[in-house]
mmCIF file of C-alpha atoms in Angstrom:
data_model
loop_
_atom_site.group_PDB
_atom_site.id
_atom_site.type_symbol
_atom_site.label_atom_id
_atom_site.label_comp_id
_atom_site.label_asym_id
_atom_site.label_seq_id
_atom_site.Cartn_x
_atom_site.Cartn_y
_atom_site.Cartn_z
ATOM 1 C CA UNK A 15 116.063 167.913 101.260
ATOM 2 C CA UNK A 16 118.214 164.999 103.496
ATOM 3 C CA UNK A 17 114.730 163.666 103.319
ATOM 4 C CA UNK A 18 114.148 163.218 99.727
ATOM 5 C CA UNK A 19 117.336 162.166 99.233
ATOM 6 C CA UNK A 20 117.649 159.244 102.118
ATOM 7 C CA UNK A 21 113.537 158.134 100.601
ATOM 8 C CA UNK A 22 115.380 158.480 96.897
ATOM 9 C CA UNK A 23 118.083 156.394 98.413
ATOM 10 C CA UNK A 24 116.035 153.833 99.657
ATOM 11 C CA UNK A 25 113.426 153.007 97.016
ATOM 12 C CA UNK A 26 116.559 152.499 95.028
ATOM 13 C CA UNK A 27 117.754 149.801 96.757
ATOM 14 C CA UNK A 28 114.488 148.343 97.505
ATOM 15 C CA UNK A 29 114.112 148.448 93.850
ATOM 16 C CA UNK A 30 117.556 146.835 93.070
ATOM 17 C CA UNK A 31 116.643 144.032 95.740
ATOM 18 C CA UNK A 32 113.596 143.063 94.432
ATOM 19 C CA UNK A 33 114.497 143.006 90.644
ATOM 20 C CA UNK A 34 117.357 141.300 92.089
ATOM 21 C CA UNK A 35 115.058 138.357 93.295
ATOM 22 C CA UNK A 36 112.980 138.409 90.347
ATOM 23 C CA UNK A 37 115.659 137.203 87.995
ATOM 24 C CA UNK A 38 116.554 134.232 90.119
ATOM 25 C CA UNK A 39 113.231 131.846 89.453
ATOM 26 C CA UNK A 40 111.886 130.704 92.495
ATOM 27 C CA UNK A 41 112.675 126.694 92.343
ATOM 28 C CA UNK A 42 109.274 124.041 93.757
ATOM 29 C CA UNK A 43 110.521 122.380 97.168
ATOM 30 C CA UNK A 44 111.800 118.922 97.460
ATOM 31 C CA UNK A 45 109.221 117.897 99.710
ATOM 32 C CA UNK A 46 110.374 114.986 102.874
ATOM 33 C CA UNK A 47 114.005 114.814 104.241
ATOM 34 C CA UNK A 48 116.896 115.627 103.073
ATOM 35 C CA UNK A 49 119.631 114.100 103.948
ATOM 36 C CA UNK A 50 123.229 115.680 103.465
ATOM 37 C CA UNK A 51 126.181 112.679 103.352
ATOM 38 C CA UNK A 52 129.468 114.189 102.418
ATOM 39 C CA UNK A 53 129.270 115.954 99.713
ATOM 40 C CA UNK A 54 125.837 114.758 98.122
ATOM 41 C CA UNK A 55 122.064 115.430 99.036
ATOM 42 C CA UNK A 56 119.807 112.652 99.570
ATOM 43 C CA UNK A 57 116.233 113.399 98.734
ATOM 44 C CA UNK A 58 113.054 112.123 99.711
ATOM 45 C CA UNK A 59 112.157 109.823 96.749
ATOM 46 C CA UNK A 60 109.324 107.941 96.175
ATOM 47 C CA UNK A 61 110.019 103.970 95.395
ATOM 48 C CA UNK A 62 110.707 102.371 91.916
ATOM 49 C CA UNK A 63 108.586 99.221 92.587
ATOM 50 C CA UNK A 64 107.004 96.875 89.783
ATOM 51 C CA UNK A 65 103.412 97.961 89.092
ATOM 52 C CA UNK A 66 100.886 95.849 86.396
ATOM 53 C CA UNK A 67 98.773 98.530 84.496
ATOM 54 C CA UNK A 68 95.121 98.160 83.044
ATOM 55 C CA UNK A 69 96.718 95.737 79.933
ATOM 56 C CA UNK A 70 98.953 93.946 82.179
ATOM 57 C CA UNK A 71 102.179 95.329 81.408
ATOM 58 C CA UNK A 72 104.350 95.570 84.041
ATOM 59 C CA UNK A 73 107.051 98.074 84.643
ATOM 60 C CA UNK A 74 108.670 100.726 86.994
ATOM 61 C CA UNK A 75 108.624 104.630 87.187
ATOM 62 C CA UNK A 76 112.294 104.329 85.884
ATOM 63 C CA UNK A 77 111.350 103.006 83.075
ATOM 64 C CA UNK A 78 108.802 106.022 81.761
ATOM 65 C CA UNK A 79 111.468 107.827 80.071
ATOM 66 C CA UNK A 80 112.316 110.723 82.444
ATOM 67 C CA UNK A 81 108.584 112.069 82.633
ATOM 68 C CA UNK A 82 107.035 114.032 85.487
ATOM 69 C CA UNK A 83 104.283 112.005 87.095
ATOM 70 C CA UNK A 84 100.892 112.919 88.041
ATOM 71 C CA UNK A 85 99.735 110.516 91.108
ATOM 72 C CA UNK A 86 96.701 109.493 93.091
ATOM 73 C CA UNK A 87 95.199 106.432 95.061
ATOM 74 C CA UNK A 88 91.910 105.278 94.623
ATOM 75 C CA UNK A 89 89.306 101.768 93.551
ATOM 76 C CA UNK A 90 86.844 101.843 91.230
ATOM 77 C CA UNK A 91 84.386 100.751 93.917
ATOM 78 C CA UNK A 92 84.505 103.684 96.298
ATOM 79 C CA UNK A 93 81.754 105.505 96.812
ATOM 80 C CA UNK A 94 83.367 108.312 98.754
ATOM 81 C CA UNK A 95 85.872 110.979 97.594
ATOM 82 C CA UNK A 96 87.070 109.087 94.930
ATOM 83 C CA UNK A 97 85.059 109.674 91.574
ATOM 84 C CA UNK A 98 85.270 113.601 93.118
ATOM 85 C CA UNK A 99 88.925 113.151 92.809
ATOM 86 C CA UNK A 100 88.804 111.569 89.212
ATOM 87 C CA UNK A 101 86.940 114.941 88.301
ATOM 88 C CA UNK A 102 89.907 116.309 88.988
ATOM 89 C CA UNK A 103 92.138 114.172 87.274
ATOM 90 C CA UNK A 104 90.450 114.187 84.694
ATOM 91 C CA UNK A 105 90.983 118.630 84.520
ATOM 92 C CA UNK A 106 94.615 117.464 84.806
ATOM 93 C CA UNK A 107 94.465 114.909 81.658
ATOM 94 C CA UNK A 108 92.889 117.877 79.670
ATOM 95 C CA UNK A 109 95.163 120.222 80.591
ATOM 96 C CA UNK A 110 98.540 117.682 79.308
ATOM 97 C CA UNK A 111 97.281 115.409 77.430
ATOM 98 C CA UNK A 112 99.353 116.595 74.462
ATOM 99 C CA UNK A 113 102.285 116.974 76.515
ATOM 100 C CA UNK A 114 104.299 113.809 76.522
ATOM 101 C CA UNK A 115 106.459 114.994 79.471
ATOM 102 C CA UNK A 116 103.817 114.625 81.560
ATOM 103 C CA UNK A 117 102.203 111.208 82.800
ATOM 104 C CA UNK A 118 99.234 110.221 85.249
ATOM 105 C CA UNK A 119 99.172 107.192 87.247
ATOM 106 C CA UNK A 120 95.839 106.240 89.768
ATOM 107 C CA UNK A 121 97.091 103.297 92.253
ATOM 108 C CA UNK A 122 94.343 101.072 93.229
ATOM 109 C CA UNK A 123 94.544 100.274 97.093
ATOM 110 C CA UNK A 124 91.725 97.294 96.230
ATOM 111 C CA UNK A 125 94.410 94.640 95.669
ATOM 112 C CA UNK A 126 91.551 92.312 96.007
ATOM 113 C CA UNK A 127 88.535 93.488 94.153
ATOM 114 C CA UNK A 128 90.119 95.361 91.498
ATOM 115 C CA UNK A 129 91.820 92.989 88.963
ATOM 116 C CA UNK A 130 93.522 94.371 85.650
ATOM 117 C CA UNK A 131 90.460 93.695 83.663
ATOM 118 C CA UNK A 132 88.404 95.573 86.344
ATOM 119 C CA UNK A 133 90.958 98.510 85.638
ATOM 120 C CA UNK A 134 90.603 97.956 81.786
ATOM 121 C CA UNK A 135 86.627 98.288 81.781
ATOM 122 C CA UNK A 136 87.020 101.594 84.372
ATOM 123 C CA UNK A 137 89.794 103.029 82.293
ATOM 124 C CA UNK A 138 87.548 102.409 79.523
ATOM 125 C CA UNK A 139 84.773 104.181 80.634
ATOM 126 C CA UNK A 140 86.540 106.796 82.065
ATOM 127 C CA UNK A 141 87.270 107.392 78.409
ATOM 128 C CA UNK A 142 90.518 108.143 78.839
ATOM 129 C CA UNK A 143 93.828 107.594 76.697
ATOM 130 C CA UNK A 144 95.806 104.925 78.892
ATOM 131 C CA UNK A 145 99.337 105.470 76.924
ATOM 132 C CA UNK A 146 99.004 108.661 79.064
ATOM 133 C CA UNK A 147 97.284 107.937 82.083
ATOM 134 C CA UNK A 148 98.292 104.384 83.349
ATOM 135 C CA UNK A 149 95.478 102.574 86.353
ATOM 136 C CA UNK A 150 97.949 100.056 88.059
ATOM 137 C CA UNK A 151 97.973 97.349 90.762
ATOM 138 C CA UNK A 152 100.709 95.709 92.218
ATOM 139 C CA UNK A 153 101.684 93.551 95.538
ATOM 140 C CA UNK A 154 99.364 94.952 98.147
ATOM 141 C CA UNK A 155 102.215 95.909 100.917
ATOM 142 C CA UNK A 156 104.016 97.366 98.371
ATOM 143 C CA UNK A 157 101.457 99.777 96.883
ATOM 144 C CA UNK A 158 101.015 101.006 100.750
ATOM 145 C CA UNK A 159 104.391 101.561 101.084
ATOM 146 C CA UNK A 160 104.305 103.780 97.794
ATOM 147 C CA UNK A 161 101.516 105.490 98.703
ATOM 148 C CA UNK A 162 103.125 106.137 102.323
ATOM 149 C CA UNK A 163 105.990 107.639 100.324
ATOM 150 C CA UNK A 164 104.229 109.816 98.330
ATOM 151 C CA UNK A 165 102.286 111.256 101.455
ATOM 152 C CA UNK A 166 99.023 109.720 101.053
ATOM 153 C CA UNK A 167 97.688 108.260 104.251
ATOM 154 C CA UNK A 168 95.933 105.243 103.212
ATOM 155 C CA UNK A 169 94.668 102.564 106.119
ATOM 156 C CA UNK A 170 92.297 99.597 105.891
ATOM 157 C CA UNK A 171 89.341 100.086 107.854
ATOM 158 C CA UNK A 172 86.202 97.925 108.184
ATOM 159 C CA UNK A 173 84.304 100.639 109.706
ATOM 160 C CA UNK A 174 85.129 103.086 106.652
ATOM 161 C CA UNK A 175 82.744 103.451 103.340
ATOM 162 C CA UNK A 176 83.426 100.195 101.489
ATOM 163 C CA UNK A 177 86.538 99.009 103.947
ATOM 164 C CA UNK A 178 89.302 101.814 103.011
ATOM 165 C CA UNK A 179 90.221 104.859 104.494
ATOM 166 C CA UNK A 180 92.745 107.482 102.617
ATOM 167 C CA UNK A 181 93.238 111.101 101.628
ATOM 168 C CA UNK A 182 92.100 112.314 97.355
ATOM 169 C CA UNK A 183 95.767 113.679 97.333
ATOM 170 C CA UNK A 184 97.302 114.434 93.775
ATOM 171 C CA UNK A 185 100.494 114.444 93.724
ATOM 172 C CA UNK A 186 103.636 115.829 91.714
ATOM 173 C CA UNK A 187 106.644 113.523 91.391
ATOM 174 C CA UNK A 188 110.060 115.366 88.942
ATOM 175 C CA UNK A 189 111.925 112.641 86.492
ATOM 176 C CA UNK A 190 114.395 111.858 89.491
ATOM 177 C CA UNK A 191 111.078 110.312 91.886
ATOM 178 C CA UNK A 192 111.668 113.191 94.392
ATOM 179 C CA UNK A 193 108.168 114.778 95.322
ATOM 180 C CA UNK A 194 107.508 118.334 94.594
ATOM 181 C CA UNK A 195 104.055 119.406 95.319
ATOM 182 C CA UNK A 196 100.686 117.908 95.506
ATOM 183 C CA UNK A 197 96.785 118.841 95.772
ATOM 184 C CA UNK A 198 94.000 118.200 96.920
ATOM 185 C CA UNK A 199 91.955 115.914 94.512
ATOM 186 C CA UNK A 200 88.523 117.125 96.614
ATOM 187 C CA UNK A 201 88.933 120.664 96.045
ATOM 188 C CA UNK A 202 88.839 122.343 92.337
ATOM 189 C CA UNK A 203 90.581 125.336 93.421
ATOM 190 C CA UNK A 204 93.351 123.491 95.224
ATOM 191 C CA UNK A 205 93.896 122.209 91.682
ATOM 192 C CA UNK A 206 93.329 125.064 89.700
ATOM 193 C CA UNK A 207 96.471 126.279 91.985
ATOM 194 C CA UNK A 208 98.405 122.891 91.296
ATOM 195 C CA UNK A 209 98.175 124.019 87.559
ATOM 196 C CA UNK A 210 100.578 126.443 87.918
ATOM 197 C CA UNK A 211 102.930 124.119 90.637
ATOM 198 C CA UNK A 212 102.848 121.690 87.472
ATOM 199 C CA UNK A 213 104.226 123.637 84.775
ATOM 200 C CA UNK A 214 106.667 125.529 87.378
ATOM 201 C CA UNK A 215 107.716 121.761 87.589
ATOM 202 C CA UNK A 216 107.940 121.202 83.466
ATOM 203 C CA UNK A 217 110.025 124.592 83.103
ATOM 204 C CA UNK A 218 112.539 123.279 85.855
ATOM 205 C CA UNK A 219 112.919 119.558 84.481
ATOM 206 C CA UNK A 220 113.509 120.851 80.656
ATOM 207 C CA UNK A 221 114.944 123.864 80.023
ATOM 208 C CA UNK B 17 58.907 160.644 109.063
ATOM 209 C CA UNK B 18 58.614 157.858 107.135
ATOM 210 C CA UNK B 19 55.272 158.202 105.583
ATOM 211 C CA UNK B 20 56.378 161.540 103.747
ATOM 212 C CA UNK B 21 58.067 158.947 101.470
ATOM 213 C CA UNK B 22 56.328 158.432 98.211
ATOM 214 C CA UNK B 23 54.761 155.147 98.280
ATOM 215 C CA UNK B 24 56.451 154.318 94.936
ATOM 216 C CA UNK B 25 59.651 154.316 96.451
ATOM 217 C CA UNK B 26 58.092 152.642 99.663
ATOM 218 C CA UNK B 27 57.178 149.913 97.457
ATOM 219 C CA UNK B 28 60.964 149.132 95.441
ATOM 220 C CA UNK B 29 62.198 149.121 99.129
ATOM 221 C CA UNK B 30 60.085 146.467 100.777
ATOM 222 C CA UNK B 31 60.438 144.329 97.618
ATOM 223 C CA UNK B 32 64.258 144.323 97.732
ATOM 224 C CA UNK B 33 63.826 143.563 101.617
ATOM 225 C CA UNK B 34 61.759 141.005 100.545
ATOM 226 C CA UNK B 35 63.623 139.820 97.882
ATOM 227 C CA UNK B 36 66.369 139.879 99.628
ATOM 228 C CA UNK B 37 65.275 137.556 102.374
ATOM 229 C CA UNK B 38 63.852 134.571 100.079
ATOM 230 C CA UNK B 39 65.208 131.657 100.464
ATOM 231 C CA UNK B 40 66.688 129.531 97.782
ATOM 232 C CA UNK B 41 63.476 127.528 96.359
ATOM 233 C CA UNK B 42 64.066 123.477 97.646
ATOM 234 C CA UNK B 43 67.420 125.144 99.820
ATOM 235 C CA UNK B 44 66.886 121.877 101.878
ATOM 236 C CA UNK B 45 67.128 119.660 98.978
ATOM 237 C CA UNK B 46 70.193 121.434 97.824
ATOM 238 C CA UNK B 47 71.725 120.676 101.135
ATOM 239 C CA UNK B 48 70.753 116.848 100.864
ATOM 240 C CA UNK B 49 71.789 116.322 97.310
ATOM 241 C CA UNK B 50 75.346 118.069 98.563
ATOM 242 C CA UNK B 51 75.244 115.412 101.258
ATOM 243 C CA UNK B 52 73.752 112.055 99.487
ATOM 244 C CA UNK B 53 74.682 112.660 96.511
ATOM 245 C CA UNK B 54 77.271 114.833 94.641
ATOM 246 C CA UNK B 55 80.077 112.933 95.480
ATOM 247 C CA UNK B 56 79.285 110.604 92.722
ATOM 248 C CA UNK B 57 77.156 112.822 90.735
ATOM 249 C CA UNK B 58 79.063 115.721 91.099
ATOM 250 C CA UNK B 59 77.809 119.633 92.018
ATOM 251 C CA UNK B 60 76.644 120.424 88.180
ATOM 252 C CA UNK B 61 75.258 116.996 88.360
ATOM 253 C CA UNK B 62 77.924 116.066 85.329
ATOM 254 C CA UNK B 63 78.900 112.571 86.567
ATOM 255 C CA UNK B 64 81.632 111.055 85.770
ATOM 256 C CA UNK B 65 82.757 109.659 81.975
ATOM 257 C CA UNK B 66 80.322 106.531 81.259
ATOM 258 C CA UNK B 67 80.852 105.689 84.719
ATOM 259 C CA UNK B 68 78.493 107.545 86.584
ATOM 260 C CA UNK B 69 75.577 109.309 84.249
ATOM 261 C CA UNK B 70 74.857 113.558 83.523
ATOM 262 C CA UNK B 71 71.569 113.598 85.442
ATOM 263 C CA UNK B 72 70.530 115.880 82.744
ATOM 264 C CA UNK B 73 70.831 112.584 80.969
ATOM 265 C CA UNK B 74 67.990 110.769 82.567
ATOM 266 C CA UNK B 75 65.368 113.639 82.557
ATOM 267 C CA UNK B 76 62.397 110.640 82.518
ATOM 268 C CA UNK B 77 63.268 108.943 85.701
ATOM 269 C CA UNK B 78 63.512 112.409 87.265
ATOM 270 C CA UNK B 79 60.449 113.787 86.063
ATOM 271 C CA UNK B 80 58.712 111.211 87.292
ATOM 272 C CA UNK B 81 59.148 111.549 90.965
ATOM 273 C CA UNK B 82 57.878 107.787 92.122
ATOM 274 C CA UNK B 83 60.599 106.101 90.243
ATOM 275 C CA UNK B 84 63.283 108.705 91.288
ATOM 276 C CA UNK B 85 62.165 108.450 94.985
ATOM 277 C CA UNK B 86 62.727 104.053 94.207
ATOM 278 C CA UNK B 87 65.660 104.737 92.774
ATOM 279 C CA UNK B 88 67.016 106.940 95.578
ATOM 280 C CA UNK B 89 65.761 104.454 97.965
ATOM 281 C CA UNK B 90 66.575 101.052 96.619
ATOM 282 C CA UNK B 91 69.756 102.109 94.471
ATOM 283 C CA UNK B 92 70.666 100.546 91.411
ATOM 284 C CA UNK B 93 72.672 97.280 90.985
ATOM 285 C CA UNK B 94 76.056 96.639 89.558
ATOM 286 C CA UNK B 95 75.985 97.872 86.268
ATOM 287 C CA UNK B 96 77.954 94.857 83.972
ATOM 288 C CA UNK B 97 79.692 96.995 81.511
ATOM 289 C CA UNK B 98 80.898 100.027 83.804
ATOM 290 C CA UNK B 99 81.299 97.839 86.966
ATOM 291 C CA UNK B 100 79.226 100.677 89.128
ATOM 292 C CA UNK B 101 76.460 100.738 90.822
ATOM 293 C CA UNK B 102 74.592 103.097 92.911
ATOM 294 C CA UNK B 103 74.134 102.245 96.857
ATOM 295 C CA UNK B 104 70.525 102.121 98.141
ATOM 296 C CA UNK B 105 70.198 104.839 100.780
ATOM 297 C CA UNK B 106 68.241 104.111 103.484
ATOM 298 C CA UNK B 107 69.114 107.364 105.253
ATOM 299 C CA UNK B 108 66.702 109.975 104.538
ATOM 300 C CA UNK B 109 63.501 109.936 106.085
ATOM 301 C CA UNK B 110 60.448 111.134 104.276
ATOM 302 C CA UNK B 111 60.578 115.085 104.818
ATOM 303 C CA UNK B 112 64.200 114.923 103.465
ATOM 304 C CA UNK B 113 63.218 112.833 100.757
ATOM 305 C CA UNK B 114 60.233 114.921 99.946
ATOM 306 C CA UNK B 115 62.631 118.276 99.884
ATOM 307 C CA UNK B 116 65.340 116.102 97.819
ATOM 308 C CA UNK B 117 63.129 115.194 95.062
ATOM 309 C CA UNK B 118 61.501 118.809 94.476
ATOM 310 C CA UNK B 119 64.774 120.175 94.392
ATOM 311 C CA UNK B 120 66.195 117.457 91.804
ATOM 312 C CA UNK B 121 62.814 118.066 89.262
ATOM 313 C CA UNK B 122 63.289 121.916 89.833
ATOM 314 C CA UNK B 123 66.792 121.475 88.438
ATOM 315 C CA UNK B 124 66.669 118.665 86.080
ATOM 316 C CA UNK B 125 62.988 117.700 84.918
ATOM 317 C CA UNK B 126 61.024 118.130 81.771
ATOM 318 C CA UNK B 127 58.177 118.578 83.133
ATOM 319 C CA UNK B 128 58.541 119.286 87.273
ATOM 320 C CA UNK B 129 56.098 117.773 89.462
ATOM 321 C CA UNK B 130 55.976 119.226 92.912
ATOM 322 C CA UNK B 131 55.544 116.231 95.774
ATOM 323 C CA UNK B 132 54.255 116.634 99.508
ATOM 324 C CA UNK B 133 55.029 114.348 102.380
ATOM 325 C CA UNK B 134 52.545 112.102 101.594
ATOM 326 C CA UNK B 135 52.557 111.337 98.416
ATOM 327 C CA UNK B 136 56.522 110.466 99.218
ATOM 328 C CA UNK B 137 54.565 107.870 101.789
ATOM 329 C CA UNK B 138 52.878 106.331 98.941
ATOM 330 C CA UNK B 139 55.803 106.046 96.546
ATOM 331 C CA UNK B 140 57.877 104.590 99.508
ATOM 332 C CA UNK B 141 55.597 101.831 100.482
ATOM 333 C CA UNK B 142 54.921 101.281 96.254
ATOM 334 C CA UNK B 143 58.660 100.655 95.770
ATOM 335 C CA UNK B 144 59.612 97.154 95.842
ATOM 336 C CA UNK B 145 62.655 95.987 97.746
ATOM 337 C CA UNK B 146 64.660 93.700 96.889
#
């Protein structure tokens, strides 16, 4: 009888404790350092810098009307990971496209080769909607530094397919630049996964 | 014992063993294409927008298998209005290119046409490099 009544008494409160959790929705991670100073917390952000898009407009994340951004680095002559990675994207753009919170930018890392008409004509042919998904350039040491900050390893290296090195992340930056998840842009089911890190992202940002 | 089983049954078990055991057809080529090749063209061989073509979409050059094995071989130059163009690979040697191409008409052409060793020879020395 003690028995049933201390197993009773348990699988109560196991019950209460998880019910407990479940109405307290588990929040993505700010990803990077934080920083505590006094009574604020510095996050990890990633930089506002100027970028120049496939019609030559310039302008900064800042500027995008408190949207949720969708990031990768690539150029539109790799013949590596990148047009595997663009797949992927391109699952992304499907999956938003008619959500105006939401928009995509690709970085080129080919300062050099890939010009803002060469980003028009792959845009283009890409066939996608550039209003939502925005191919940019900018000063070289500055993209780097981005792409440092948003976790992708990217490195210049003449022994590497077509002179560039770097990692098909995708990653997930929140209306304040802080990053909160990413992907990986070579792997379908890493993304299929990132679906659900993306709208845990959109429910947070605008409830 | 085993030869009080009736031989119908006998039968339905050695095919499923043998079933069983049979390779993928062109397995090899799958392999290569993984290797050489789906990166651009992608596993299902849909491409990539305008910028890199649906192999189902050029059936002709891969039913014919001495322009495919050119193509493979020599590449294709920058195409003006995409900006792509598709390396020349120099890597495969004739058995792998042999096993490549059977597996790519298997999957994509009209009309398959299965190639040995040496007619891949011929092809190669018939392409003209640039």
């Amino acid at each position: 009888m003690t028995n049933i009544l201390r197993f009773a008494g348990l699988a109560l409160i196991s019950f209460l404790l998880l019910t407990g959790c479940g109405n307290e929705p588990q929040r993505l991670p700010y990803l990077g350092n934080v920083e505590i100073k006094g009574a604020d917390t510095v996050y990890h952000t990633v930089p506002d810098i100027t970028l120049t898009d496939q019609d030559s407009q310039t302008y900064r994340i800042s500027t995008l009307n408190n949207k949720i951004i969708l990031a990768d680095f690539f150029f539109t002559s790799c013949p590596s990971i990148c047009p595997k990675v663009k797949k992927q994207m391109l699952r992304l753009y499907d999956r938003y496209k008619d959500d105006d919170r939401v928009v995509m930018i690709s970085h080129t890392i080919d300062q050099r080769h890939d010009s803002v008409a060469v980003l028009n004509r792959y845009a283009h042919n890409l066939g996608v909607d550039t209003d939502k998904w925005k191919f940019v350039t900018g000063e070289k040491d500055s993209i780097f530094y981005l792409a440092d900050r948003y976790f992708v390893s990217v490195i210049e290296d003449p022994l590497a397919p077509a002179g560039f090195d770097h990692s098909g992340r995708i990653i997930l930056v929140d209306k304040a630049r802080r990053v909160r998840g990413f992907c990986e842009g070579t792997d379908p089911e890493s993304v299929t996964a990132f679906f659900e890190t993306v709208d845990k992202l959109l429910k947070d940002e605008y409830q | 014992m085993l030869f009080t089983l009736p031989y119908p049954l006998l039968t339905i078990f050695l095919l499923l063993f043998i079933g069983g055991c049979q390779p993928e057809p062109y397995s090899q080529g799958e392999v290569l294409y993984k290797y050489h090749c789906e990166n651009c063209h992608m596993e299902d061989g849909s491409g990539l927008g305008k910028l890199i073509p649906h192999l189902d979409s050029s059936r002709l050059t891969l039913s014919d298998p001495a322009k495919l094995v050119c193509l493979i071989h020599n590449g294709l130059p920058v195409n003006k209005l995409t900006g792509q163009k598709m390396p020349a690979n120099l890597k495969l040697n004739e058995v792998e290119m042999t096993n490549l191409v059977n597996f790519l008409g298997s999957k994509y052409a009209a009309n398959p046409q299965t190639v040995i060793v040496t007619d891949i020879k011929k092809m190669l020395a018939g392409c003209q490099t640039d």
